[in-house]
Backbone as a ProteinNet text record, in pm:
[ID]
protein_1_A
[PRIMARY]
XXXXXXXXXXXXXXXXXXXXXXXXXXXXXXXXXXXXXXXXXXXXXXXXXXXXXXXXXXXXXXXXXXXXXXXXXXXXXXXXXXXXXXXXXXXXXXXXXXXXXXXXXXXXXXXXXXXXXXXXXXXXXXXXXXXXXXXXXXXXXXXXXXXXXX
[TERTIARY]
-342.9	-252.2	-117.6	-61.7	71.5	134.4	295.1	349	376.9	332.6	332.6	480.9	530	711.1	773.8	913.9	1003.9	1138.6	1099.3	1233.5	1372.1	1307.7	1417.3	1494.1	1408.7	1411.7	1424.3	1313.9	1295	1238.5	1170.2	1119.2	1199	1166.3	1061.6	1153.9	1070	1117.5	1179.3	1210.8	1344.3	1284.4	1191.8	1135.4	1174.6	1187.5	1260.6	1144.2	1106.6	1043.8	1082	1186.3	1273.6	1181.8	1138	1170.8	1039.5	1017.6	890.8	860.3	737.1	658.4	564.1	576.2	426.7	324.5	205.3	126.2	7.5	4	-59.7	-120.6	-272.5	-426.3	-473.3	-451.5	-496.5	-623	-730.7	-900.7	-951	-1048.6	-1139.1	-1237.4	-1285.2	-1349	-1475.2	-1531.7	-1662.4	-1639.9	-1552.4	-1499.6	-1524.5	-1584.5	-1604.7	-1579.4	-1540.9	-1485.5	-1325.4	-1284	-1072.2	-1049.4	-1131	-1108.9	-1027.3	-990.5	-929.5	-781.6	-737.5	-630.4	-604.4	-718.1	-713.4	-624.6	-717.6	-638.9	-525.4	-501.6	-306.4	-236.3	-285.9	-249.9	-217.8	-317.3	-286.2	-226.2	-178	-113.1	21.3	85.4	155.7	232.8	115	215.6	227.4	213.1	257.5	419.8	494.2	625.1	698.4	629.8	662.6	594.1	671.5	566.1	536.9	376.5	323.3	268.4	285.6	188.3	159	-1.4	-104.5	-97.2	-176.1	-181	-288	-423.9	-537.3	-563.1	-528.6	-560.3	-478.2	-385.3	-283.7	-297.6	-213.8	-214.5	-66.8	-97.4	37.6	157.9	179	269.9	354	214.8	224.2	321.7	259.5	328.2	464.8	450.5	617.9	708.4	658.5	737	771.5	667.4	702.7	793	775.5	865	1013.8	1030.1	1199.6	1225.9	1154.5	1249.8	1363.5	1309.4	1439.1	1387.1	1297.9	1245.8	1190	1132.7	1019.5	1158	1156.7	1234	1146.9	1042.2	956.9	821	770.7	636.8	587.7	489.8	362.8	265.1	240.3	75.3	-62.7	-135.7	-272.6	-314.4	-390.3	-477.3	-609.1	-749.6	-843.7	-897.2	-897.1	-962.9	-1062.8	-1172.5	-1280.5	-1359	-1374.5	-1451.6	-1622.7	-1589.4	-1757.7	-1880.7	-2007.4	-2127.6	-2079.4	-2122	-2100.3	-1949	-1852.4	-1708.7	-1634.7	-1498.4	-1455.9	-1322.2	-1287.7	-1176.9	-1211.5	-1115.4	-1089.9	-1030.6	-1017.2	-878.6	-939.4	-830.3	-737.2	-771	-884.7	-908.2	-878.1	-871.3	-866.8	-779.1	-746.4	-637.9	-557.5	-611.7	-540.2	-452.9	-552	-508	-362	-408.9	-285.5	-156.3	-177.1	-81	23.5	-44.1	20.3	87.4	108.1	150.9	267.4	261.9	350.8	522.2	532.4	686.1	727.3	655.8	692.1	757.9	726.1	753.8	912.7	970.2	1114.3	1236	1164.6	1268.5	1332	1408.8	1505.7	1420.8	1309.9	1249.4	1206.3	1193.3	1215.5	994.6	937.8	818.9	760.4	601.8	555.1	423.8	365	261.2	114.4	-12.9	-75.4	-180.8	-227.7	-343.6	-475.4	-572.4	-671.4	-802.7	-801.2	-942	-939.9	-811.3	-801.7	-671.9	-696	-562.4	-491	-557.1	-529.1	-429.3	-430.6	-340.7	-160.8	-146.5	-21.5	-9.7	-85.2	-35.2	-19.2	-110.7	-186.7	-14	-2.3	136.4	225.9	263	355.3	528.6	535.9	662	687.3	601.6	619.7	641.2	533.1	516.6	590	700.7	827.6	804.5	773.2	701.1	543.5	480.9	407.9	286.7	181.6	111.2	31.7	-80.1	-179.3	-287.7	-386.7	-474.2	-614.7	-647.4	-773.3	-883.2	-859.6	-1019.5	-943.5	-1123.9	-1075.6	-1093	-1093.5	-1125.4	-1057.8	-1110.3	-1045.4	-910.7	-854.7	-737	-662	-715.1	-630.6	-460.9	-572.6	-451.9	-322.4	-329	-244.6	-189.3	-174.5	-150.9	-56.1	-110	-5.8	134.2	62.4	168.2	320.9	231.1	351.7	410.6	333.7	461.9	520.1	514.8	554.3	717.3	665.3	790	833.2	805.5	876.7	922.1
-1304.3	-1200.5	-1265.4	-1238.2	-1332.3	-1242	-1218	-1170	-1245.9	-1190.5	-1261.2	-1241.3	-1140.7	-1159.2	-1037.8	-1062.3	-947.9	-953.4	-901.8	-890.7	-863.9	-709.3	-616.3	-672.7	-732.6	-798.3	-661.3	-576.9	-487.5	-528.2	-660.4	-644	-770.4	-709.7	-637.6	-522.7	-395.3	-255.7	-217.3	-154.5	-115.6	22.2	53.4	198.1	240.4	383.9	458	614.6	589.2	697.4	813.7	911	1022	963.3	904.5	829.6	911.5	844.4	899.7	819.5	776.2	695.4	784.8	767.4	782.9	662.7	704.4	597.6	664.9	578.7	611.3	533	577.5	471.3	504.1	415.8	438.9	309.4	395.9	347.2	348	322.3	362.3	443.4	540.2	675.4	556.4	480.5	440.3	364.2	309	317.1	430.2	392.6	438	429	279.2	272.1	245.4	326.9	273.3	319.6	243.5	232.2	159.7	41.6	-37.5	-13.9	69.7	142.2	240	299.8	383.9	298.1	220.6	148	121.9	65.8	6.3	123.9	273.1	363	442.4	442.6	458.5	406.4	242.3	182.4	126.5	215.2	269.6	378.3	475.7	637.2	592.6	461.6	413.9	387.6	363.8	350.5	480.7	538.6	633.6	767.7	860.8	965	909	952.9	869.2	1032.5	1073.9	1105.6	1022.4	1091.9	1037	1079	999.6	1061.2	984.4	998.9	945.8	986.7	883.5	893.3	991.8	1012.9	1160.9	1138.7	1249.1	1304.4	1198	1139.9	1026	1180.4	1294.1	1366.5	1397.6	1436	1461.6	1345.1	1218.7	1118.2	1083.7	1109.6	1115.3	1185	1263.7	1389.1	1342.2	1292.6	1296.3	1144	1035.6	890.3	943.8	1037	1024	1220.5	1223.4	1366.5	1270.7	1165.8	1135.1	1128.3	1171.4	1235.8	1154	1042.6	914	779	715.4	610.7	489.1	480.3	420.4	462.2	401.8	421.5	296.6	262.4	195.7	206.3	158.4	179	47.9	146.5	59	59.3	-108.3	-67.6	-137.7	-38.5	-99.5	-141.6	-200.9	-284.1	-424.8	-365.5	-473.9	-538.3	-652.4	-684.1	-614.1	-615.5	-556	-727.8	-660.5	-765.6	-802.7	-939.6	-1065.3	-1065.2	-1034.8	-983.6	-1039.1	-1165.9	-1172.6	-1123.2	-995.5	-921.8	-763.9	-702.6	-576.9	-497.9	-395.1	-326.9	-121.5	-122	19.7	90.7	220.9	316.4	472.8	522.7	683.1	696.4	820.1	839.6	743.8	651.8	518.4	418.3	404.1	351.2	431.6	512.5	616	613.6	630.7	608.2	509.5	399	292.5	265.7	330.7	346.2	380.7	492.2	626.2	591.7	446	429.1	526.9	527	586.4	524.1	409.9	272.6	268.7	271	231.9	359.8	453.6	516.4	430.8	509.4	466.1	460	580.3	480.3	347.1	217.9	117.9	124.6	36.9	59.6	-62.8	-107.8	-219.5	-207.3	-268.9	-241.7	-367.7	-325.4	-381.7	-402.3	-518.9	-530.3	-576.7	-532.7	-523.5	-674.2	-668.4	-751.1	-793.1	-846.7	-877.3	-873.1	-1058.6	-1113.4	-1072.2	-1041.9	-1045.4	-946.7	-826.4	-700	-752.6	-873.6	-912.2	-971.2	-995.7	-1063.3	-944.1	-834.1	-728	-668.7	-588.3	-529.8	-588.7	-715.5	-827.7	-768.6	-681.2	-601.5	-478.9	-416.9	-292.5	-312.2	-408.6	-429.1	-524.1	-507	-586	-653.5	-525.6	-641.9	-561.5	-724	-704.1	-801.5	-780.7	-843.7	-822.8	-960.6	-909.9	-981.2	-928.6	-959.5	-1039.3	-1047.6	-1150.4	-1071.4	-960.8	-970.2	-871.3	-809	-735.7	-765.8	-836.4	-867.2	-752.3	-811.3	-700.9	-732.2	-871.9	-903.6	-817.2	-855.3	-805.4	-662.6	-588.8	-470.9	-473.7	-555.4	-646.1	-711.9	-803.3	-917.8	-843.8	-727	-629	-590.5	-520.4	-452.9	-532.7	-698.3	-798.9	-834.1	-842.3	-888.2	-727.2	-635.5	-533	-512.7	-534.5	-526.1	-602.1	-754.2	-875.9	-910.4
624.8	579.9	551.4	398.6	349.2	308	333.9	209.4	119.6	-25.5	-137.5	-165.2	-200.7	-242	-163.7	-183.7	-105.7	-202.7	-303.5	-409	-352.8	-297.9	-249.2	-76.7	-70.9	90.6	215.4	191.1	274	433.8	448.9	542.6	622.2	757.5	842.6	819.1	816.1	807.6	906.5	909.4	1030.7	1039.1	1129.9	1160.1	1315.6	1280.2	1389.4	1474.6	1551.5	1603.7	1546.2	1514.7	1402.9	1266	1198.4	1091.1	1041.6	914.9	801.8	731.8	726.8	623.8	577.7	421.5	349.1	326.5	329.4	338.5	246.2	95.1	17.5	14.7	-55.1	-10.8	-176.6	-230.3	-395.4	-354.9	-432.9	-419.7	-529.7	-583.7	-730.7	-691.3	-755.2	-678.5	-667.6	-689.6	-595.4	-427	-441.8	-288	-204.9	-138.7	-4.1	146.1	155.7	264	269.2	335.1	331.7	478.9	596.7	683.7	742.6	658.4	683.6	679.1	551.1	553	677.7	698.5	837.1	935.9	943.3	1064.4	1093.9	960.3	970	1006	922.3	937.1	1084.4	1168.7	1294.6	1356.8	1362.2	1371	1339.6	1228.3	1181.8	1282.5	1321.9	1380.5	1511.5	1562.7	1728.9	1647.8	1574.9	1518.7	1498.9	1408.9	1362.5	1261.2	1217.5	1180.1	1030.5	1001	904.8	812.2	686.3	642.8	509.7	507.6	416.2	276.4	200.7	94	10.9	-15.5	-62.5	-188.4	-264.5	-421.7	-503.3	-470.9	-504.9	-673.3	-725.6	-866.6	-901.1	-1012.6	-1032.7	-1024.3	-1066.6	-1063.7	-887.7	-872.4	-672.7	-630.8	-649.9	-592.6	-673.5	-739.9	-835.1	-736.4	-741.8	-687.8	-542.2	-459.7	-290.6	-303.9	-424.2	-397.2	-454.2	-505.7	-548.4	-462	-335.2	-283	-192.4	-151.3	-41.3	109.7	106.1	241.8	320.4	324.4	355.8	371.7	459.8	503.7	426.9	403.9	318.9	289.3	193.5	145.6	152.7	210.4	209.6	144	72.1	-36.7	-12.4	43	59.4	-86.7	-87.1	-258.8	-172	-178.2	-148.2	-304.4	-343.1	-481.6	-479.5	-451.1	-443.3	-550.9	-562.1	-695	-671.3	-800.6	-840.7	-857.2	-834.5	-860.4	-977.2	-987.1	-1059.1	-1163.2	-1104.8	-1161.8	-1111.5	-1089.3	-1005.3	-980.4	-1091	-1059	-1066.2	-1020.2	-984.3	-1053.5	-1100	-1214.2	-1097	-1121.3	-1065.1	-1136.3	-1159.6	-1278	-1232.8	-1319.7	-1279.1	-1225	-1071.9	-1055.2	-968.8	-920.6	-864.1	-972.7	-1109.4	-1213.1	-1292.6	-1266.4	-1342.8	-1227.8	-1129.9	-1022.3	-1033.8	-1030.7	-1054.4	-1200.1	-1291	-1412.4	-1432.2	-1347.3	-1304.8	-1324.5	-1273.6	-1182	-1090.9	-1016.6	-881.9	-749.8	-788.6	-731.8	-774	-843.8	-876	-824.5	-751.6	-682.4	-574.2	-524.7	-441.3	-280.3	-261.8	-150.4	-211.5	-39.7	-55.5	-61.5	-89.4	-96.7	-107.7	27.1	24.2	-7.7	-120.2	-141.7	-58.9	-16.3	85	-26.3	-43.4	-112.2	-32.6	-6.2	104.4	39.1	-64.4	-88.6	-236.3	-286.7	-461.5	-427.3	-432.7	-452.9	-617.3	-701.4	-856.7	-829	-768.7	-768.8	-809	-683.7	-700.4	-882.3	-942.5	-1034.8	-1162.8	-1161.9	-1235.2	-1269.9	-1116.4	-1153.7	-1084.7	-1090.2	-1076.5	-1113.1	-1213.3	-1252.8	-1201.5	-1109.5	-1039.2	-885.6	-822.9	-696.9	-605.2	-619.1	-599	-420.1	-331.1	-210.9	-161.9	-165	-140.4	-85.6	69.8	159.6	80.8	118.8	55	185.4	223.4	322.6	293.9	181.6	130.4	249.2	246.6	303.4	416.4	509.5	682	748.6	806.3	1038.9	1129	1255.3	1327.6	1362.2	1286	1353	1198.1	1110.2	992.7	1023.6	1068.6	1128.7	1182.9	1291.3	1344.9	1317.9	1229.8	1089.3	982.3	948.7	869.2	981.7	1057.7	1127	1210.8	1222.1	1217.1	1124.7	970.3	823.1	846.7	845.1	836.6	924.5	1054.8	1152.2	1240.2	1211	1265	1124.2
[MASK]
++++++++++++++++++++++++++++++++++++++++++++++++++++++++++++++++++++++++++++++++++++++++++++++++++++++++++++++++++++++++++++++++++++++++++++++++++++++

């Protein structure tokens, strides 16, 4: 688990028990498992209050990154390569999400890439910081939650 860049130099996040994170989990509807996001996620609300938001409407999420309300946003991308493929691309409403600029509000926002290193390079002009984990173990969780807040 690396952070790849920190433009904004947000981290380690400065989270406050009072505080609010959104934690958006953009998937490709054949995904099925984003347990892994789970995890960080629970691991997450031992800090502070976390809500979710799985695959939202690029508008929805427009709307919740520029109210003000969220001390940050976190975005899981589970993006796995497909059989005999060795990259990944973001379709539908994950794909559209990421289109959006939702990302360039004024919350500060780290994006987590779970299993496709390519993500960092894909939207390289949007995803200003961002870990990327090459993969899940059981240590992985843990691994985030230290680039996160050390």
């Amino acid at each position: 688990t690396k952070i790849i860049r920190d433009r904004q130099n947000i981290l380690p996040l400065k989270l406050r028990k009072d505080g609010k994170i959104l934690h958006v989990i953009l998937y490709n509807d054949w995904e099925v498992d984003n347990s892994s996001a789970e995890e960080v996620n629970a691991k997450l609300e031992q800090f502070t209050n976390v809500e979710v938001l799985k695959n939202p409407h690029d508008f929805a999420l427009m709307e919740k990154a520029k109210s003000g309300e969220y001390d940050y946003i976190v975005c899981s991308v589970i993006e796995r390569g497909s059989y005999a493929i060795q990259t990944a691309r973001l379709c539908g409403l994950a794909g559209r999400s990421m289109m959006s600029g939702w990302m360039k509000f004024k919350t500060p926002v780290v994006f987590i890439d779970y299993f496709n290193c390519n993500f960092s390079y894909t939207f390289n002009a949007v995803a200003d910081t961002m870990i990327n984990t090459y993969g899940f173990t059981k240590y992985t969780a843990d691994a985030i939650i230290d680039r996160l807040t050390k």
